[in-house]
CSV table of C-alpha atoms in Angstrom, one decimal:
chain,number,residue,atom,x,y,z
N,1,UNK,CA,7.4,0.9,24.3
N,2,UNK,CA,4.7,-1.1,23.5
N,3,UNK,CA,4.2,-4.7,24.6
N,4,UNK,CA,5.0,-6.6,21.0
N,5,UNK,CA,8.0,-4.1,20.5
N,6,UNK,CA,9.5,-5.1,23.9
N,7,UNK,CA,9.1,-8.3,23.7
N,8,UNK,CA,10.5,-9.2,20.2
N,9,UNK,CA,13.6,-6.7,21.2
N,10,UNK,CA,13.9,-9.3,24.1
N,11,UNK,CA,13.7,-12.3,21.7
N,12,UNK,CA,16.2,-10.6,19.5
N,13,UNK,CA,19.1,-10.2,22.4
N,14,UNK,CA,18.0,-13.7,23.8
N,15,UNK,CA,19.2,-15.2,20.2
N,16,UNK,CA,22.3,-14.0,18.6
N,17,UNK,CA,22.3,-16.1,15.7
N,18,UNK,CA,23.9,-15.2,12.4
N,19,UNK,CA,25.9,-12.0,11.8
N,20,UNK,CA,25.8,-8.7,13.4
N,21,UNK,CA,24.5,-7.1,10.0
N,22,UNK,CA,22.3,-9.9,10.4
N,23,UNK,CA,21.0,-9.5,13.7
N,24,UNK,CA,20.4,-6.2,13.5
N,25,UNK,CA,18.7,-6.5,10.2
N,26,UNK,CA,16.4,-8.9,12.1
N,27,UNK,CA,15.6,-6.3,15.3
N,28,UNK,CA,15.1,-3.5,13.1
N,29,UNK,CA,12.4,-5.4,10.8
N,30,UNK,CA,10.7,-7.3,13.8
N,31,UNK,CA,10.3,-3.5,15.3
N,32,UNK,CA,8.7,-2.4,12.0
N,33,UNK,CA,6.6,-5.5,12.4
N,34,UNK,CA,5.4,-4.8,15.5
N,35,UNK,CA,4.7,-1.4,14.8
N,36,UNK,CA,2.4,-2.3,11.9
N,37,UNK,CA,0.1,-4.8,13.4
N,38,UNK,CA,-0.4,-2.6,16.2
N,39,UNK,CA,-1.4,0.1,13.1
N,40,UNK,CA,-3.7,-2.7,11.4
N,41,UNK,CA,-5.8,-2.8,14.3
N,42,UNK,CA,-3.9,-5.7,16.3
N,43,UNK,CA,-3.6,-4.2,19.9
N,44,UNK,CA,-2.2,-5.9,22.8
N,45,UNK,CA,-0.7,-8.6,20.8
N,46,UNK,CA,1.9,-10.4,22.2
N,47,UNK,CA,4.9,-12.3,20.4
N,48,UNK,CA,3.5,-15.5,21.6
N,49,UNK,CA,0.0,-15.1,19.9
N,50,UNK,CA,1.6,-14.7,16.3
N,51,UNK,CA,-1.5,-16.1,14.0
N,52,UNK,CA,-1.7,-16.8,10.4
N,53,UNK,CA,-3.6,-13.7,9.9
N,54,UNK,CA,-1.1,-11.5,11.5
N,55,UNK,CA,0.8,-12.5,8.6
N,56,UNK,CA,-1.6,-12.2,5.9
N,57,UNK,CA,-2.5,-8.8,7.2
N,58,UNK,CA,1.5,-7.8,6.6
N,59,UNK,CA,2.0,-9.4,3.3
N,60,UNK,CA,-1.3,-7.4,2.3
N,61,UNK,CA,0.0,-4.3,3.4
N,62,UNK,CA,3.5,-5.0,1.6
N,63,UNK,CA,1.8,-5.6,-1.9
N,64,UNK,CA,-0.3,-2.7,-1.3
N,65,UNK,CA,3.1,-0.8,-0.4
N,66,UNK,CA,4.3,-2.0,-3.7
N,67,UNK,CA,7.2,-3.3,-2.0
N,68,UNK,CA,10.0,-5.3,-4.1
N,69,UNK,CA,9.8,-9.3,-3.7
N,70,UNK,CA,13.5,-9.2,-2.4
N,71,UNK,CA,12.0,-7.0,0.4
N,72,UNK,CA,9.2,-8.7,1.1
N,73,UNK,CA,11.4,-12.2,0.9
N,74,UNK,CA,13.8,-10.5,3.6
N,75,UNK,CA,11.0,-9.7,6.1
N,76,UNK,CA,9.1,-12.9,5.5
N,77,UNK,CA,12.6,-14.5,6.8
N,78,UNK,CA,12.5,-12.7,9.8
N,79,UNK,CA,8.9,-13.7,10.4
N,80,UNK,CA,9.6,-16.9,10.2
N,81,UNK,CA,12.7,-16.4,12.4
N,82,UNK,CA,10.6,-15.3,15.2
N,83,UNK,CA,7.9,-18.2,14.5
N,84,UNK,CA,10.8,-21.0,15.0
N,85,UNK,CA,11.6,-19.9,18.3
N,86,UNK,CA,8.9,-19.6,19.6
N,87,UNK,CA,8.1,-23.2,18.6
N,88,UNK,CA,5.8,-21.4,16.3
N,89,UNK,CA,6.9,-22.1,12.9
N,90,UNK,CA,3.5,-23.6,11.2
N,91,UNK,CA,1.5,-19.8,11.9
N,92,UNK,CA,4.4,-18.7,8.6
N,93,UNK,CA,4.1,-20.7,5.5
N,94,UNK,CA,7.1,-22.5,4.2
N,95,UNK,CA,6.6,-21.1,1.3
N,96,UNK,CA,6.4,-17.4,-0.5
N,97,UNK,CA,4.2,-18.5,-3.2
N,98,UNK,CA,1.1,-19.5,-0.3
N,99,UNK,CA,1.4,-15.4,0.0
N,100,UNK,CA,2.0,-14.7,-3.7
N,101,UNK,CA,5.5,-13.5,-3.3
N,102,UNK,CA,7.3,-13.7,-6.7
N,103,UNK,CA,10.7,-15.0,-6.5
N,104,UNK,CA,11.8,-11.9,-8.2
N,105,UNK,CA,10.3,-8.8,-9.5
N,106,UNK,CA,11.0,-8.0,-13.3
N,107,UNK,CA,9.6,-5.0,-15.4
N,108,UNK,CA,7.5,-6.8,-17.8
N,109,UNK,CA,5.6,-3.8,-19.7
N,110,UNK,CA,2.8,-5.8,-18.7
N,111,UNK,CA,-0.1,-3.7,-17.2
N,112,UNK,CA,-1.7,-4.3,-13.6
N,113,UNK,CA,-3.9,-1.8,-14.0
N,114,UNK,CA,-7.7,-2.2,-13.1
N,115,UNK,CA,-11.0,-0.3,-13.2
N,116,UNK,CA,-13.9,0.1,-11.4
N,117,UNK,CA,-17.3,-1.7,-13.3
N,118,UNK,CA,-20.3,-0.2,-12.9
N,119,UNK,CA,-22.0,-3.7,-12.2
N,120,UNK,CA,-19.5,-4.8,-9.4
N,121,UNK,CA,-20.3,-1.2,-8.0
N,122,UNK,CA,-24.0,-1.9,-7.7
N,123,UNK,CA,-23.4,-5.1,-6.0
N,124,UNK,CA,-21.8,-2.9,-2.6
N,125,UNK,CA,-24.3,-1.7,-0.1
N,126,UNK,CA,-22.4,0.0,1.7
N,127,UNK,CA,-21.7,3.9,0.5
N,128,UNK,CA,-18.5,4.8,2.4
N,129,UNK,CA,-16.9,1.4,1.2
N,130,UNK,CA,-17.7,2.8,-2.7
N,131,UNK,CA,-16.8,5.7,-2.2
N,132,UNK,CA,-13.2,4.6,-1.1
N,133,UNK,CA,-13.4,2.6,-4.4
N,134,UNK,CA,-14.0,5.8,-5.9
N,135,UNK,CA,-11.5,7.8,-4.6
N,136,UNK,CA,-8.5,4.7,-5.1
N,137,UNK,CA,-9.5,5.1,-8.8
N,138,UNK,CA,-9.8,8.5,-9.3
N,139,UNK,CA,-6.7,9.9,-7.3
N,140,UNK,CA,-4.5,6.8,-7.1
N,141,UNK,CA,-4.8,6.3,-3.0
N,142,UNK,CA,-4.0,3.8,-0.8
N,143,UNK,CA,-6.4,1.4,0.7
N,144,UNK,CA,-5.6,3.0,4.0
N,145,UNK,CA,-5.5,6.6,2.8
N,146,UNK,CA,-9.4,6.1,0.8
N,147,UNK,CA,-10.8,4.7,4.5
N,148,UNK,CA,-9.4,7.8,6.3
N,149,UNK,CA,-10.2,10.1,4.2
N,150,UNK,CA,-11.9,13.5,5.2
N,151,UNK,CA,-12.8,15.4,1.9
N,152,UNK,CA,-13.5,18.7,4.4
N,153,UNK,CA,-9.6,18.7,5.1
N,154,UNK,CA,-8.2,17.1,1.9
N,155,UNK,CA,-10.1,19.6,-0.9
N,156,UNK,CA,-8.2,22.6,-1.7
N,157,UNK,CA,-10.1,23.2,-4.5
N,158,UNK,CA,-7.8,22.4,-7.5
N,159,UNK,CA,-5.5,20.8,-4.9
N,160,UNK,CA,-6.0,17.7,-2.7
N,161,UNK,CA,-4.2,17.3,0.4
N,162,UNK,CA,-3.5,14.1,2.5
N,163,UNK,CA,-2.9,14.4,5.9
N,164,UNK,CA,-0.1,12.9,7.1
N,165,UNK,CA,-1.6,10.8,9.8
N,166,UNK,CA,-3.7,8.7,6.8
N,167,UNK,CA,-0.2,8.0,4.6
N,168,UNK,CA,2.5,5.3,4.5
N,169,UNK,CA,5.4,6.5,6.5
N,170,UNK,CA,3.8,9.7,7.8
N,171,UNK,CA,4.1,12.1,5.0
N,172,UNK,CA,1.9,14.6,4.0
N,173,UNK,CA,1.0,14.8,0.3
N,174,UNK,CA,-0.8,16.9,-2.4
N,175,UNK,CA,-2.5,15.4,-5.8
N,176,UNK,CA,-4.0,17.9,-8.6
N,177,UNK,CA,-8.0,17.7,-9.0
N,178,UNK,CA,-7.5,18.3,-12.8
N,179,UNK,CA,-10.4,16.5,-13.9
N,180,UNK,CA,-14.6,16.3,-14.1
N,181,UNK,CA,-14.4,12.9,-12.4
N,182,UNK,CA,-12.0,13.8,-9.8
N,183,UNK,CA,-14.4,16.6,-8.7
N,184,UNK,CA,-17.3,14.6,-8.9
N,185,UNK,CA,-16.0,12.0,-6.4
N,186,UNK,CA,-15.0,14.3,-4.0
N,187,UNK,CA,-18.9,16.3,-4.3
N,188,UNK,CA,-20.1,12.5,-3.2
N,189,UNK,CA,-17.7,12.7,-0.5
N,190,UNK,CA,-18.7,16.0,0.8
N,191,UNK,CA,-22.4,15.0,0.1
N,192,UNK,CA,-22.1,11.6,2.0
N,193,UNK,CA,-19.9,13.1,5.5
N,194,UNK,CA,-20.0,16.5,5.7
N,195,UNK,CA,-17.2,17.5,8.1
N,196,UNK,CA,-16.6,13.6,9.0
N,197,UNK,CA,-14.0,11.0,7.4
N,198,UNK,CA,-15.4,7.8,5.8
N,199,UNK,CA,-15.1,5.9,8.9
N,200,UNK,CA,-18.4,6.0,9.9
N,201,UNK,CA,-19.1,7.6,13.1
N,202,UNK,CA,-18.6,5.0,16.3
N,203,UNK,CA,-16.7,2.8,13.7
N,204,UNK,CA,-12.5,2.2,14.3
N,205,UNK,CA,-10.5,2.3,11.3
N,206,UNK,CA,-9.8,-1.6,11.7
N,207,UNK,CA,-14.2,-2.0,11.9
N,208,UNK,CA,-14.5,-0.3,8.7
N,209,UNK,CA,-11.7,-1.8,6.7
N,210,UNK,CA,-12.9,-5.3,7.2
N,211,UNK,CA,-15.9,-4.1,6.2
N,212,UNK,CA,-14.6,-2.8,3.2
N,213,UNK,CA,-13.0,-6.4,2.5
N,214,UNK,CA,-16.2,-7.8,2.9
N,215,UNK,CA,-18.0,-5.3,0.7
N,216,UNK,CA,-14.3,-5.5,-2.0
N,217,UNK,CA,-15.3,-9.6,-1.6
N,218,UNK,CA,-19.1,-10.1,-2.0
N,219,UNK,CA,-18.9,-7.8,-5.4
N,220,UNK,CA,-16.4,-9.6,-6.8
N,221,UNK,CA,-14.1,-6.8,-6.6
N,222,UNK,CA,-10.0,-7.8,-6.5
N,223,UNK,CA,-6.9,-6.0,-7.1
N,224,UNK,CA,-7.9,-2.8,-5.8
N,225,UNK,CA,-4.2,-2.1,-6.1
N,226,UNK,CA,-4.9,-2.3,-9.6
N,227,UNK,CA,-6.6,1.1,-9.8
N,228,UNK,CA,-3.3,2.8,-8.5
N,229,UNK,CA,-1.6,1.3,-11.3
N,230,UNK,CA,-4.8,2.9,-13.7
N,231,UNK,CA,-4.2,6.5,-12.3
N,232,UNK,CA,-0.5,6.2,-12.7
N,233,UNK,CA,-0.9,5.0,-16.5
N,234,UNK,CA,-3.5,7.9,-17.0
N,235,UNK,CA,-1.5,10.2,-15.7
N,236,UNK,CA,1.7,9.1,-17.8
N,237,UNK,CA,-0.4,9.9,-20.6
N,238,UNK,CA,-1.6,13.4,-19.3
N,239,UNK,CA,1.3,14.8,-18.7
N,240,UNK,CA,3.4,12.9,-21.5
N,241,UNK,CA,0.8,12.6,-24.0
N,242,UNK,CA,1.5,8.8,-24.9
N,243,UNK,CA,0.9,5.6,-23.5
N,244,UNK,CA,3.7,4.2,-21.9
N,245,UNK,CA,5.4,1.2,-21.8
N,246,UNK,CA,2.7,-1.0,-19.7
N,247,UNK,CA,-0.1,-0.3,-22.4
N,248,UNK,CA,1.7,-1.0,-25.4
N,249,UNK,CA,3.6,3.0,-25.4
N,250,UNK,CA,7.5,3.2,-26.3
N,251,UNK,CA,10.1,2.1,-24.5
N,252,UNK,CA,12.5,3.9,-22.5
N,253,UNK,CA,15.3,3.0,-25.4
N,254,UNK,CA,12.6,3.8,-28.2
N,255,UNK,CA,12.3,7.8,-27.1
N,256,UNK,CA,14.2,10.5,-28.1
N,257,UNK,CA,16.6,12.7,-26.0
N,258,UNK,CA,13.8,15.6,-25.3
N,259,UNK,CA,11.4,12.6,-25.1
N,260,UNK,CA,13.1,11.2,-22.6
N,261,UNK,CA,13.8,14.1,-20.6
N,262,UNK,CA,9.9,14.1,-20.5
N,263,UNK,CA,9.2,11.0,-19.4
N,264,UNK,CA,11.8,11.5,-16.3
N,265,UNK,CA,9.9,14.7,-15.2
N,266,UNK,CA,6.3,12.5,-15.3
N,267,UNK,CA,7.8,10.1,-13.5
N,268,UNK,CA,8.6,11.8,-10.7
N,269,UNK,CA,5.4,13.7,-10.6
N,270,UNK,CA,3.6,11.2,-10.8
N,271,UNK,CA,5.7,9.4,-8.4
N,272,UNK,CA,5.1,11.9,-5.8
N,273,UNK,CA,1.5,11.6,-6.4
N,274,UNK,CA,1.8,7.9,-5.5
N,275,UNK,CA,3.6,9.1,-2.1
N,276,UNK,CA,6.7,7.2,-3.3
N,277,UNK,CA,9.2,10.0,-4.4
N,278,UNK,CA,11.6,7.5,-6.1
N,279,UNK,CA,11.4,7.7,-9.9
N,280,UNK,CA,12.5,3.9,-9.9
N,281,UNK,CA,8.7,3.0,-8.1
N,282,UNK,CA,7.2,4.2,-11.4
N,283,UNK,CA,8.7,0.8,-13.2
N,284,UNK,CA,6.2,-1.4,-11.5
N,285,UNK,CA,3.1,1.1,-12.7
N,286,UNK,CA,4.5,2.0,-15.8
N,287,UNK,CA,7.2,-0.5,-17.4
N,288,UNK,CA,10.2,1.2,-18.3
């Protein structure tokens, strides 16, 4: 077990406050916790050195999970649980909103979608970092997934694989290539690293993601969640052949019975494309 695990299983059984569904609740997300900062690159961290950034790196992480608000709410709780007793409490902000956690997530048929410009895409010097741009856009990947990715492992030809090591929760994946674009990103891929992944040779994951946040920064380049919410709408519209909901299509209550059955099967697909495999996820890209 690793040091962080250990000790926050100590602090748990050290303090039994609330209820049992509470305390357990609280162990189970504070293992979680540990288990992702020691993935983001934060070895050898103990519960005493809990930093501001530790959490930043989380909530960041969360968003980029698309994880509900009420979710993120519960696990901010138990962050600031184990900040409190360990005298602690200013490295978690009083507040959601400092970390831009809505109170409550509703389906707006709003879209969150975004798209690459050509003049922010210029502005980044370094190739691996657009290229991960590229491939977030054109095959609706994870941050994460776009760093790690190997296109000598991952193109099938009309299939791309993700290996399970690169994705959320450890589950291997497969997205068409059904388009020009698609196969042009991954030619740039193969052209830029051969046989290698985009982290650079000598580089750790954690080296090359900061650098991509620095690179994301100085081009003036935000919501790069935003282009998993593009693929997903394109997609919708591929498979469907109308907009949906988030870009001004019909409503779930505005299609007909075959219609409907439609949109459920694109859902899904495109769902699994996202590595989610609940149809409800699609809401947040889509609208209902």
């Amino acid at each position: 077990m690793r040091n962080l695990n250990y000790q926050l299983k100590q602090l748990c059984h050290r303090n039994r406050d609330g209820s049992f569904a509470t305390q357990a609740e609280r162990e189970r997300t504070l293992a979680l916790v540990a288990t992702q900062l020691h993935e983001l690159g934060f070895r050898n961290l103990s519960a005493q050195g809990l930093k501001p950034k530790h959490v930043e790196a989380l909530v960041e992480r969360w968003t980029e999970e698309s994880l509900s608000s009420g979710t993120m709410k519960n696990r901010m709780a138990h962050l600031r649980w184990w900040a409190e007793k360990l005298d602690k409490a200013s490295m978690v902000a009083r507040s959601n909103d400092a970390y831009g956690i809505a109170d409550r997530r509703f389906v707006t048929n709003v879209s969150k979608a975004n798209t690459l410009q050509e003049a922010q895409l210029g502005r980044l010097t370094d190739t691996n970092s657009r290229l991960s741009l590229e491939l977030q856009a054109a095959f609706g990947l994870r941050r994460a997934e776009s760093i790690k990715f190997n296109a000598s492992f991952a193109d099938r030809g009309e299939t791309l694989v993700l290996k399970a090591s690169w994705c959320k929760g450890g589950k291997e994946r497969a997205i068409p290539i059904s388009t020009a674009a698609q196969r042009a990103v991954l030619d740039a891929v193969h052209a830029c690293c051969g046989r290698g992944s985009l982290i650079p040779a000598g580089m750790t994951f954690k080296a090359q993601l900061d650098r991509f946040k620095h690179q994301c920064s100085v081009a003036g380049i935000h919501n790069v969640h935003g282009l998993r919410h593009a693929y997903a709408q394109a997609r919708y519209q591929e498979l469907t052949g109308w907009r949906c909901p988030a870009q001004g299509g019909p409503t779930s209550r505005q299609l007909t019975p075959a219609q409907k059955a439609l949109d459920r099967e694109a859902r899904l697909q495109i769902s699994r494309e996202l590595g989610h495999e609940r149809e409800v996820v699609t809401a947040i890209y889509l609208g209902r």
